[in-house]
Coordinates of C-alpha atoms in Angstrom, one line a residue:
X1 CA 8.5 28.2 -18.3
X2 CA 8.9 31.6 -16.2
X3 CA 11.9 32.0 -13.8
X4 CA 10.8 32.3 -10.2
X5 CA 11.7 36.1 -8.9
X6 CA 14.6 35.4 -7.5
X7 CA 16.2 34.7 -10.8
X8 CA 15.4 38.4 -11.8
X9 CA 17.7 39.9 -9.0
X10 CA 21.0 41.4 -9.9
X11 CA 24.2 40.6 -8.5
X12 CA 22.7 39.2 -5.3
X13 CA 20.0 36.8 -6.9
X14 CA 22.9 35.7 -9.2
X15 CA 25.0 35.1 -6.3
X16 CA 21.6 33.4 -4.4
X17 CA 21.3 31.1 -7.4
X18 CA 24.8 29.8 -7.8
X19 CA 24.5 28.9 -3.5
X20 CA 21.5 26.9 -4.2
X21 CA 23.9 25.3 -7.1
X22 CA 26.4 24.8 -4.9
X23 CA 24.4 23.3 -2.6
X24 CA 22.6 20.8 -4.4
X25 CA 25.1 19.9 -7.2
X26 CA 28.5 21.1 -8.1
X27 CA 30.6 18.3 -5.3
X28 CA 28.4 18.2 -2.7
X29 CA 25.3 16.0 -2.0
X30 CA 22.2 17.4 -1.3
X31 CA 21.4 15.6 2.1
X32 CA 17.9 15.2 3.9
X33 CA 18.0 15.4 8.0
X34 CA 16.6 12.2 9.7
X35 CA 13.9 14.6 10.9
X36 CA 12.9 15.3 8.0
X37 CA 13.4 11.3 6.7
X38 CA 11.3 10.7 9.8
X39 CA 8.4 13.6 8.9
X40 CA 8.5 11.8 5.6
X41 CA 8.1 8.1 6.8
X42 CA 5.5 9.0 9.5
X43 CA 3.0 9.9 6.4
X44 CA 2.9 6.5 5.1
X45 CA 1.4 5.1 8.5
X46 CA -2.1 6.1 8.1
X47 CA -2.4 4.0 4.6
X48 CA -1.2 1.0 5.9
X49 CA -2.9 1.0 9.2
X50 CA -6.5 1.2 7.6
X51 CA -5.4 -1.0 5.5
X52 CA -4.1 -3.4 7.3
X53 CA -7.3 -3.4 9.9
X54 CA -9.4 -3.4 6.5
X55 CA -7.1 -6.2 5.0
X56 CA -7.2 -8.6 7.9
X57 CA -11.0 -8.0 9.8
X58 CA -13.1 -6.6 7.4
X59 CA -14.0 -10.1 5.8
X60 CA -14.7 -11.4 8.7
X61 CA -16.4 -8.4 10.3
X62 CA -18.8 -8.4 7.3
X63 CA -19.7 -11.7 7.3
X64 CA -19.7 -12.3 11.6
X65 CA -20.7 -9.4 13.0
X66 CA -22.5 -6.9 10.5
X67 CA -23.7 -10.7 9.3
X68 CA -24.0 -9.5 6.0
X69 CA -24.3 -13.0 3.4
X70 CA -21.1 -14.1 2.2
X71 CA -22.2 -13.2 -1.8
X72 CA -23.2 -9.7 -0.9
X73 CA -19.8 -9.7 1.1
X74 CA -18.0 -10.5 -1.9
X75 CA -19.6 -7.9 -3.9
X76 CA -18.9 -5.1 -1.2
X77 CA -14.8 -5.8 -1.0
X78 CA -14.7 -6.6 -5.0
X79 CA -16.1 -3.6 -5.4
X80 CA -14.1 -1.4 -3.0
X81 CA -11.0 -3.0 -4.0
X82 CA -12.2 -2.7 -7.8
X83 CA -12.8 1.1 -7.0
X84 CA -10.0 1.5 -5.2
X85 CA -8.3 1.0 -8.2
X86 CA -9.6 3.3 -10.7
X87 CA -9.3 6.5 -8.6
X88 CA -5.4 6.0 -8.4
X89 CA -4.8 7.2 -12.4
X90 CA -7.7 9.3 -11.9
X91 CA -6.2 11.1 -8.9
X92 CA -2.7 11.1 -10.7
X93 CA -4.5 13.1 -13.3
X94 CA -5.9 15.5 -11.6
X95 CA -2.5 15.4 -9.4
X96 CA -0.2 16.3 -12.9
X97 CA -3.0 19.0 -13.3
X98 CA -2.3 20.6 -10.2
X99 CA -0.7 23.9 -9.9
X100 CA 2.0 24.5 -7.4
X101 CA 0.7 26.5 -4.4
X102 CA 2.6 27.7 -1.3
X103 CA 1.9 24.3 -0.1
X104 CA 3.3 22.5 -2.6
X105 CA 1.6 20.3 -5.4
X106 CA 0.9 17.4 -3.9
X107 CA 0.6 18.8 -0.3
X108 CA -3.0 20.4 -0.9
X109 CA -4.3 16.8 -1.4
X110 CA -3.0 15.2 2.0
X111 CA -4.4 18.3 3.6
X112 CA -8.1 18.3 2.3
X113 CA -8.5 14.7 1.8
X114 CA -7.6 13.7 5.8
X115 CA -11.2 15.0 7.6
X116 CA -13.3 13.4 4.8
X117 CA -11.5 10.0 5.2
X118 CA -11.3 9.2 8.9
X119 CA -15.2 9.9 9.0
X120 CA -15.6 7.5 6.3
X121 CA -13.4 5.3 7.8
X122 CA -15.4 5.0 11.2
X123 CA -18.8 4.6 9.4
X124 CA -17.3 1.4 7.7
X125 CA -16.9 -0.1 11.3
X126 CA -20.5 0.9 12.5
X127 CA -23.3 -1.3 12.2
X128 CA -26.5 0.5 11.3
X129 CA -30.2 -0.2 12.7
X130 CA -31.6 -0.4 9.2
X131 CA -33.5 -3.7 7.5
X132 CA -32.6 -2.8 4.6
X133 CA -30.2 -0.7 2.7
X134 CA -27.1 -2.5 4.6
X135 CA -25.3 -3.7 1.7
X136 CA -25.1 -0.6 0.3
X137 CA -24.1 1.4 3.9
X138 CA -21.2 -0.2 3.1
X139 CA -20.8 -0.5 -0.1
X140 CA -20.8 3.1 -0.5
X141 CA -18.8 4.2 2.6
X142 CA -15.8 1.7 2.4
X143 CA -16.1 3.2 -1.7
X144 CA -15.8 6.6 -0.2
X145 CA -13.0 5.8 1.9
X146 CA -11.0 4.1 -0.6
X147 CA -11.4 7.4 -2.9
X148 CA -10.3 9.7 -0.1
X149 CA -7.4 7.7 1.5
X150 CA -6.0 7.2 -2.7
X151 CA -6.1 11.5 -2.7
X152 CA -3.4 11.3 0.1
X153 CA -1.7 8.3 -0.7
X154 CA -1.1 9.0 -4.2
X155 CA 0.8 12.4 -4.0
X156 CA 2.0 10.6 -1.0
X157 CA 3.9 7.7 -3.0
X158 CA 4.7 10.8 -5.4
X159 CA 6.7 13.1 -3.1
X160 CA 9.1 10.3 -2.8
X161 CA 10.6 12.2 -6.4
X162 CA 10.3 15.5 -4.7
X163 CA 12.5 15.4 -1.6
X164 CA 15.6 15.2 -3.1
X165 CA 17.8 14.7 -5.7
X166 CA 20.1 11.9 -4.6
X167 CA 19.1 8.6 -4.9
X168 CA 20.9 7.7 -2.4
X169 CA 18.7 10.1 0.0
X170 CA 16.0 9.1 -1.9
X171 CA 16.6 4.8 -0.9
X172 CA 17.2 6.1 2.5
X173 CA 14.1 7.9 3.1
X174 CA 12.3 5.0 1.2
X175 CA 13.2 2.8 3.8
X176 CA 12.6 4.9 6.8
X177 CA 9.4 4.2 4.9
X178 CA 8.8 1.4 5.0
X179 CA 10.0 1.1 8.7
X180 CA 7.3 3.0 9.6
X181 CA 4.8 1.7 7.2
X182 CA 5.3 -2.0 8.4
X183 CA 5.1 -0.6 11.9
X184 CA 2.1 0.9 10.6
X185 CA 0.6 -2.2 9.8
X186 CA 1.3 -3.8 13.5
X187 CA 0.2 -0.8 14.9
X188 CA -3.3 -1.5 12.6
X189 CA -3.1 -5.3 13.3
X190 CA -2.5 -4.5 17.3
X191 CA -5.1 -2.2 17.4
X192 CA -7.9 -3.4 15.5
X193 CA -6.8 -7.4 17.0
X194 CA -5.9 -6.5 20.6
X195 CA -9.2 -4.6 21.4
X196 CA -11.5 -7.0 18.8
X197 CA -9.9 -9.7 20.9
X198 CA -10.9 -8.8 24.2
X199 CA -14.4 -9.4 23.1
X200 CA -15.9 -13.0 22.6
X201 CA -17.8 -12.9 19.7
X202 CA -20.3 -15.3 20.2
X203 CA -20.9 -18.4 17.8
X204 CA -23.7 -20.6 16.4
X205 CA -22.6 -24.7 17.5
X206 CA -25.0 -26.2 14.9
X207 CA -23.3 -29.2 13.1
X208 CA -26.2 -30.6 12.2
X209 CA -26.8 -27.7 9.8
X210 CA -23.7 -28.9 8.2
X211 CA -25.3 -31.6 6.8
X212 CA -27.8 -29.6 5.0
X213 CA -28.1 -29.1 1.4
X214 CA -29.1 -25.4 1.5
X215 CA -27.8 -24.9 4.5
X216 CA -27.0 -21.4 4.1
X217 CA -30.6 -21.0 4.5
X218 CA -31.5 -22.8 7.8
X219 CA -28.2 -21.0 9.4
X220 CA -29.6 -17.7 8.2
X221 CA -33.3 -18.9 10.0
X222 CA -31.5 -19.9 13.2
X223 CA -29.5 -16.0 13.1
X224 CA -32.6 -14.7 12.8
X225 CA -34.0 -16.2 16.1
X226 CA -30.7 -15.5 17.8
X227 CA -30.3 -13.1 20.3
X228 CA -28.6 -10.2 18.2
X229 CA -28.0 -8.3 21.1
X230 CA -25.3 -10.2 22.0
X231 CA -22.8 -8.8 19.0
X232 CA -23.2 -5.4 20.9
X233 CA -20.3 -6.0 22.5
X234 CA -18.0 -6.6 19.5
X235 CA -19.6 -4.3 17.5
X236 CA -19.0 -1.7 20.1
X237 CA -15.1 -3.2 20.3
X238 CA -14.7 -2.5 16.6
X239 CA -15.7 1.3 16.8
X240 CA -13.4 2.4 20.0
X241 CA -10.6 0.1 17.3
X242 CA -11.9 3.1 14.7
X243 CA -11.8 5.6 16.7
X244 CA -8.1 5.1 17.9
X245 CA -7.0 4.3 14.1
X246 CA -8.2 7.7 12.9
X247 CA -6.7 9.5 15.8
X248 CA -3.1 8.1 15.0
X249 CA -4.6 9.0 11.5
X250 CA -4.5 12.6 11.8
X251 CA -1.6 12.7 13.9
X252 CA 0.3 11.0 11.0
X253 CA -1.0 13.8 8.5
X254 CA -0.2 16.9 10.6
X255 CA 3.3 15.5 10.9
X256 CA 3.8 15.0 7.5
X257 CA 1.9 18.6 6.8
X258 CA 4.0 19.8 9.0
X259 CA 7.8 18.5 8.9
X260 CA 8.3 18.1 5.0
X261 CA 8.8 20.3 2.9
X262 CA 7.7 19.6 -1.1
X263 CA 11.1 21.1 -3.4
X264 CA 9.6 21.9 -6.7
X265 CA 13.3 21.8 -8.3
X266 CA 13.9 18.8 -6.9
X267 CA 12.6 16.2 -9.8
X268 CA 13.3 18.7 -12.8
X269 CA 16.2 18.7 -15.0
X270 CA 15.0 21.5 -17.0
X271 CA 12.4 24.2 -17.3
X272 CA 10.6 22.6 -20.2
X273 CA 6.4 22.6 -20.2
X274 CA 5.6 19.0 -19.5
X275 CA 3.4 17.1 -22.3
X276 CA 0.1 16.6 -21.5
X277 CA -1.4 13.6 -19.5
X278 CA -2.0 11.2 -22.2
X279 CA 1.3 11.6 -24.3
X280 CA 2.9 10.9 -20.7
X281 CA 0.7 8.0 -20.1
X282 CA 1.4 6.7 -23.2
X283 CA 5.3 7.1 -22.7
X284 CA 5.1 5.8 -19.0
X285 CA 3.7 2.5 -20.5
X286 CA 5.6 2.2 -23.5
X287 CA 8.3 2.1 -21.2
X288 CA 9.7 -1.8 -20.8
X289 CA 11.5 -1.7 -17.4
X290 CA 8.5 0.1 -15.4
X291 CA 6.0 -2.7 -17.2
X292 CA 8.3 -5.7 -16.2
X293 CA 8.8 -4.4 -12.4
X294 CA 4.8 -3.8 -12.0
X295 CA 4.2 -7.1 -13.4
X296 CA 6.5 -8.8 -11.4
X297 CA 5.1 -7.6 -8.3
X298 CA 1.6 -7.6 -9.7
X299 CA 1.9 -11.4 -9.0
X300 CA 3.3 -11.0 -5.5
X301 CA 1.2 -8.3 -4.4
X302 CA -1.7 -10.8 -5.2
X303 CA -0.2 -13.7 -3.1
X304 CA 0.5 -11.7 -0.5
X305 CA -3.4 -10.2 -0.7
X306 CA -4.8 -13.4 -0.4
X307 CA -3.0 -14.3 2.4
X308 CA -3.6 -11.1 4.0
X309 CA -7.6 -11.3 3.1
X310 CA -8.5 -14.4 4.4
X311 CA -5.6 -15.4 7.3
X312 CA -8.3 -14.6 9.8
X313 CA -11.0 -16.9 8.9
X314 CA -8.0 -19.7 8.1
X315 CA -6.7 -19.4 11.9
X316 CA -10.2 -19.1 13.0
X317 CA -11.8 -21.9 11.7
X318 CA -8.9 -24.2 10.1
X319 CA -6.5 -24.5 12.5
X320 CA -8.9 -23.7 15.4
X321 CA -7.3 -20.7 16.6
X322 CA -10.5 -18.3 17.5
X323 CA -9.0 -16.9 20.3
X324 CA -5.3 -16.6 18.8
X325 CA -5.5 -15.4 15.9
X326 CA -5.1 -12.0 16.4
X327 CA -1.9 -12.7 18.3
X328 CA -1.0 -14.7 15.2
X329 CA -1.3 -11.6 13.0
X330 CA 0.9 -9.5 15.3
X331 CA 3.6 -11.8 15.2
X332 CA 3.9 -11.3 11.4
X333 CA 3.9 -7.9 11.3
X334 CA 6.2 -7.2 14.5
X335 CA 8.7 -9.3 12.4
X336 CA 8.4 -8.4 9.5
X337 CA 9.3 -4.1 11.0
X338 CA 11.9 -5.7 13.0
X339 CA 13.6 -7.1 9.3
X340 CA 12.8 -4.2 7.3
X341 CA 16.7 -2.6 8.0
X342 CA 18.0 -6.0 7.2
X343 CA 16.9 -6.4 3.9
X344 CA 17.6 -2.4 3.7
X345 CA 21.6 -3.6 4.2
X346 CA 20.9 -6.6 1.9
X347 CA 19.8 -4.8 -1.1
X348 CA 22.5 -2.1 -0.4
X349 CA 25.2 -4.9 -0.3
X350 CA 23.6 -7.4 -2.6
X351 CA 21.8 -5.6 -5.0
X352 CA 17.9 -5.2 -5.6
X353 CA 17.5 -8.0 -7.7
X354 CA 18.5 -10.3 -5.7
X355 CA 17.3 -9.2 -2.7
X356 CA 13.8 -9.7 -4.6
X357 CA 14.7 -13.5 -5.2
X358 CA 16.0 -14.4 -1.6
X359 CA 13.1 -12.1 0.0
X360 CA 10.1 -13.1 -1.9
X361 CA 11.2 -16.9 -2.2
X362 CA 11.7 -17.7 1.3
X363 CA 7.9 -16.8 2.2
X364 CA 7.1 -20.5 -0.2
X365 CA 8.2 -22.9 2.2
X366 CA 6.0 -21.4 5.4
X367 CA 3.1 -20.8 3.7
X368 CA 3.7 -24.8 2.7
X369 CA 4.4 -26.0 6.0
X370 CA 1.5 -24.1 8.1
X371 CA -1.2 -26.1 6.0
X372 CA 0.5 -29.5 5.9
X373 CA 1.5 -29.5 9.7
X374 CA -1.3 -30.7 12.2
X375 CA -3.0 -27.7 13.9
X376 CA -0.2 -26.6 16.6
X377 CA 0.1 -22.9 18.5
X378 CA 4.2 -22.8 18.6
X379 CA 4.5 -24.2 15.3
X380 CA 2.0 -21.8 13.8
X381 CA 3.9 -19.1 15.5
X382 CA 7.6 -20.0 14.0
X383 CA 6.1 -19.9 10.9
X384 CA 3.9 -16.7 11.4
X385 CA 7.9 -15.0 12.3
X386 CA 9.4 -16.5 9.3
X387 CA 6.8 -15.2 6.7
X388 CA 7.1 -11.9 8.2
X389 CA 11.1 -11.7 7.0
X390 CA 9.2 -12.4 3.4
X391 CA 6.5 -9.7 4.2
X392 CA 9.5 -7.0 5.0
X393 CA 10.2 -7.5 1.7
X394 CA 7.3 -7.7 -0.2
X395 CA 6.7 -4.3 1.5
X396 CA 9.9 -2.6 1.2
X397 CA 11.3 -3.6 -2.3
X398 CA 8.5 -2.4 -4.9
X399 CA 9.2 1.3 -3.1
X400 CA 12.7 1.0 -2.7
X401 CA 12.7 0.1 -7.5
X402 CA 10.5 2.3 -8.4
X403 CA 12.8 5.5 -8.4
X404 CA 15.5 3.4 -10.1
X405 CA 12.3 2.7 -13.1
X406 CA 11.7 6.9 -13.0
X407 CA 14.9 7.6 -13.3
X408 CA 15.7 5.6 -16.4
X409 CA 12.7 7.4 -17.9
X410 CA 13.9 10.3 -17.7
X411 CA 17.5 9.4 -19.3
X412 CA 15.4 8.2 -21.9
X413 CA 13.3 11.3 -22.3
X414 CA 15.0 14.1 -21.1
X415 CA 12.6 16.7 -22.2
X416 CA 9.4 15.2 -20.5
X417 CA 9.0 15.5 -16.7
X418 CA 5.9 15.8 -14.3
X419 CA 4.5 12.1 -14.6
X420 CA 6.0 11.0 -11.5
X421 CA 2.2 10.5 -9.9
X422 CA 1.5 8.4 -13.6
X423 CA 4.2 6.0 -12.1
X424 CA 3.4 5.7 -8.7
X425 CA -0.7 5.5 -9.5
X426 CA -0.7 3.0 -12.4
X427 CA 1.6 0.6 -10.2
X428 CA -1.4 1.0 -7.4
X429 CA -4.0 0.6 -9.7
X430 CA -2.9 -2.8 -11.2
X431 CA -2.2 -3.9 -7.7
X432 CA -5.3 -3.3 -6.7
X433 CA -7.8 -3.9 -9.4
X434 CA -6.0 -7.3 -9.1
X435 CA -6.4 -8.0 -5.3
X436 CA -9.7 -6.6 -5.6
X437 CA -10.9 -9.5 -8.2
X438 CA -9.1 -12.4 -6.0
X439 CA -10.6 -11.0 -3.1
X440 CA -13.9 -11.1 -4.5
X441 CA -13.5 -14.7 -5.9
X442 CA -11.8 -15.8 -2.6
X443 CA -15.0 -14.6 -0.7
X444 CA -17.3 -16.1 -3.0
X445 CA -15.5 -19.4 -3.9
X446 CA -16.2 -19.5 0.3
X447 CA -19.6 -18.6 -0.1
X448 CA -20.0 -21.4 -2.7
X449 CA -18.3 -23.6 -0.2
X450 CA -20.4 -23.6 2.3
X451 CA -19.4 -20.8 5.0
X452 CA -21.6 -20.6 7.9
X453 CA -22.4 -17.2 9.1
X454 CA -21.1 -16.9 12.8
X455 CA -20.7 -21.1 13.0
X456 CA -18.3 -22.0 15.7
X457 CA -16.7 -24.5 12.9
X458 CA -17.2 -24.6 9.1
X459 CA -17.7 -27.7 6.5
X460 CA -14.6 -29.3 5.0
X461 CA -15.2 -27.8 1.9
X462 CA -14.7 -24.3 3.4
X463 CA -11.6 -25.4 5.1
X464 CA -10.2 -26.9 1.8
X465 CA -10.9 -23.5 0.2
X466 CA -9.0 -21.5 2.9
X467 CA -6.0 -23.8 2.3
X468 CA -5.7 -23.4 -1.3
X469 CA -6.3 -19.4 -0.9
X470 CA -3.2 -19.4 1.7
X471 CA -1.7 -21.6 0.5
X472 CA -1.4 -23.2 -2.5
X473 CA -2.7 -20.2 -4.8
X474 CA -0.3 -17.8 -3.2
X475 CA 2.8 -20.1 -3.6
X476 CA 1.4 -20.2 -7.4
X477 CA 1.6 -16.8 -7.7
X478 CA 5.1 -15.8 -5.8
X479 CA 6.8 -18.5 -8.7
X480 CA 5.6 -16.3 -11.5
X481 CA 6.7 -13.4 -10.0
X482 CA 9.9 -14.6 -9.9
X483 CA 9.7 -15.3 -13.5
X484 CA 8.7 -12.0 -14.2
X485 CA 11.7 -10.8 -12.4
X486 CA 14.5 -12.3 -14.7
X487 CA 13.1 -9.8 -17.4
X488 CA 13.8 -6.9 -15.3
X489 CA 16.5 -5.3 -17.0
X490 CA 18.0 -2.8 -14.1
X491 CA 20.6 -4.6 -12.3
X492 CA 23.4 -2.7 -10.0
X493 CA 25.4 -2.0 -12.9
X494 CA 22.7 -0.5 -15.1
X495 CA 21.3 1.3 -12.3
X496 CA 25.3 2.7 -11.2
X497 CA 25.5 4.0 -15.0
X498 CA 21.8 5.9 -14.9
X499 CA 22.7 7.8 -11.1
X500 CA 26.3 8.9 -13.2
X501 CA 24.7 9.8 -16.3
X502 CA 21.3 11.2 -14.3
X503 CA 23.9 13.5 -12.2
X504 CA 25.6 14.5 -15.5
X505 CA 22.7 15.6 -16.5
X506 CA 21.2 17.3 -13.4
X507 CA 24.8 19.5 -13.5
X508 CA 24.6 20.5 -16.9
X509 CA 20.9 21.9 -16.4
X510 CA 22.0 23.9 -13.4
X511 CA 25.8 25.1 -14.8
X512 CA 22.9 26.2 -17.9
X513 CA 21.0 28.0 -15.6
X514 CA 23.5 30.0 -13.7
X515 CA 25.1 31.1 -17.1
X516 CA 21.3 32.4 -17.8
X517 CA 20.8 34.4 -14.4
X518 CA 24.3 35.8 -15.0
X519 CA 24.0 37.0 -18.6
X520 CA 20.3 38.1 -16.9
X521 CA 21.8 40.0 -14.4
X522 CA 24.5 41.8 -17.1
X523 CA 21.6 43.0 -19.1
X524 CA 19.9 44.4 -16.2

């Protein structure tokens, strides 16, 4: 690969290169300010507030207010979610295929992709004066957001390997992270629930529809005489919610843009070309620790989607918390940002391991207790704080591993580098093709179920459903994951011996450099 100029100087670029050595190898740690730690963490916000107003309301904004029928419903967020899923490894092509600019390599992508998403975005929340044609409004627009918001959280996820060297830096800036990212999803929830919320969404008291056998039908007769006007409230409510999300949106960006800088040098050992995509593809899933740690939380990203994909219509309609629920929802997420540094210190002083068995475990016994209880606020509450501890780690952990995973890799293959993105984007991509097929089936099993579009109460059958998908299915799910976890191979004492060896390593290429931009600078 060719030198950068500097490397061609004399005496003073010799001199230039063995400062840079100094100061991100020989005895010293290369360190990151908390500015720049903070620049960093503020770019994950944007993901995980759409998301999170996506993740909670859009269910129940498709099927209450744009009143779209609960198997079309289904089809839009299997779909999305489906879609969402096959543009990460696409993106982390393109991404490996990138040439370094000015900006960076993975820079470029947050830059251009930002304006086309946060129009997207707010044309998912607007309900258009068409007959027909709706389903696919949004079908192609929450597509099109899902395709733009992967092109900046991709290289996003990525940059993570390109900040610094130390791991150590690296697990720091991970969790400032994931401080702001959970914050991120309580600014979303607060947001999207606190203005939604103000609103009373009018609803349709007709039990004796209940008792109908197509009674899907009859309520979609009596919506149709309904005064639709009186949605324009809500609908109205959930546009300002857009607007203010995509504000905070590119605010986010320009500080990321802006306060980070992309190191080239700082995920290569060597100056080897990289192999192409598909023999890196092929090595990235060849590799066993990387498949054990995305399987393990394959299975607890998909509780944890379930949960997060239909809590609003549970608290709604089972436990008969219409006004509340929104409340409900913040008090997860405020707890969950307010535990993020504790499990930070516990995997620090514990290890990772087992901070994924304490963290992930201790969500089973909430998500038990809120649908064998009798309906009850304060009790809903304590639990709703409790399974936020859990969701601090659900969120923090897969992040916070992930480097450990790379790093092996590259012990293991030394001379191939650049497939960073492949790691990040594959993890993403099983996520979500996952919680995009339970979110599908949860949506339709509901559909099959009975739900009544914009009913003030739902058959038993739907409530049954909305236990099982909270409940029950989740709880499933979060005890294979832990499984899964006892074949994960990089424990403290593994992951100690790759940091040593991985430094080793890293000191050898650059003492192997500066003998080259000496013996260089002799010849000229």
């Amino acid at each position: 690969m060719t030198k950068p100029p500097g490397h061609k100087q004399s005496s003073a670029g010799a001199g230039k290169g063995r400062d840079d050595g100094e100061e991100a190898g020989r005895g010293g740690r290369e360190r990151l300010s908390v500015c720049s730690k903070l620049c960093y963490a503020v770019g994950g916000a944007p993901y995980q507030i759409t998301g999170c107003a996506l993740g909670f309301f859009l269910q129940i904004y498709l099927l209450d207010v744009a009143q779209v029928d609960a198997f079309y419903a289904s089809i839009i967020l299997f779909a999305g979610r489906v879609w969402d899923a096959i543009t990460d490894p696409m993106v982390g092509f393109f991404i490996s295929k990138t040439p370094w600019t000015r900006f960076g390599r993975l820079m470029p992508w947050i830059m251009v992709s930002t304006p086309f998403a946060i129009i997207s975005y707010f044309l998912i929340w607007f309900v258009p004066d068409i007959s027909t044609g709706q389903v696919m409004w949004y079908l192609v627009f929450y597509c099109a957001f899902q395709t733009l918001v992967t092109c900046f959280h991709v290289p996003y996820s990525a940059l993570t390997m390109f900040i610094s060297r130390e791991q150590s830096e690296r697990d720091s800036a991970t969790a400032y992270r994931m401080t702001v990212e959970v914050l991120g999803t309580v600014l979303g929830t607060a947001i999207q629930g606190q203005i939604v919320g103000k609103v009373d969404t009018p609803c349709i008291q007709s039990p004796f529809f209940f008792s109908l056998t197509n009674s899907s039908v009859a309520m979609e007769e009596l919506n149709m005489t309904h005064d639709t006007e009186s949605l324009t409230d809500t609908r109205n409510a959930y546009m300002i919610a857009a607007g203010v999300i995509v504000g905070l949106y590119v605010l986010c960006a320009l500080i990321l843009v802006l306060g980070v800088k992309e190191r080239r040098e700082s995920s290569e050992l060597q100056s080897d070309e990289p192999v192409s995509f598909l023999q890196g593809l092929k090595l990235v899933m060849n590799h066993g620790p990387y498949i054990k740690l995305i399987a393990g939380f394959l299975f607890t990203s998909l509780a944890f989607m379930l949960l997060e994909g239909n809590f609003a219509l549970f608290c709604t309609y089972t436990l008969g918390f219409r006004n509340e629920f929104q409340n409900i929802l913040l008090a997860i997420m405020l707890s969950a940002t307010l535990t993020i540094p504790l499990w930070q210190w516990f995997l620090t002083r514990f290890g990772k391991k087992t901070a994924v068995y304490v963290g992930i475990s201790s969500a089973i016994p909430f998500l038990i207790t809120v649908v064998l209880v009798d309906s009850n606020l304060f009790v809903t509450y304590v639990v709703a704080v409790a399974a936020g501890v859990s969701v601090a780690a659900a969120f923090l952990l897969p992040w916070s591993m992930l480097p450990d995973v790379v790093d092996d890799f590259k012990l293991q293959h030394p001379s191939s580098h650049g497939h960073e993105a492949i790691f990040f984007s594959f993890y993403v991509f099983f996520t979500k093709f996952t919680a995009g097929v339970s979110l599908g089936i949860s949506t339709l099993s509901l559909d099959f179920a009975g739900y009544q579009t914009r009913g003030c109460s739902q058959p038993d059958q739907v409530n049954f459903t909305l236990k099982m998908l909270v409940s029950a299915v989740p709880v499933g799910l979060i005890l294979l994951s832990l499984l899964l976890f006892k074949l994960y191979p990089i424990d403290e004492e593994k992951r100690r011996k790759n940091k040593k060896a991985l430094q080793d390593l890293r000191e050898e290429s650059n003492s192997s450099s500066e003998s080259d931009n000496t013996e260089l600078a002799s010849i000229v």
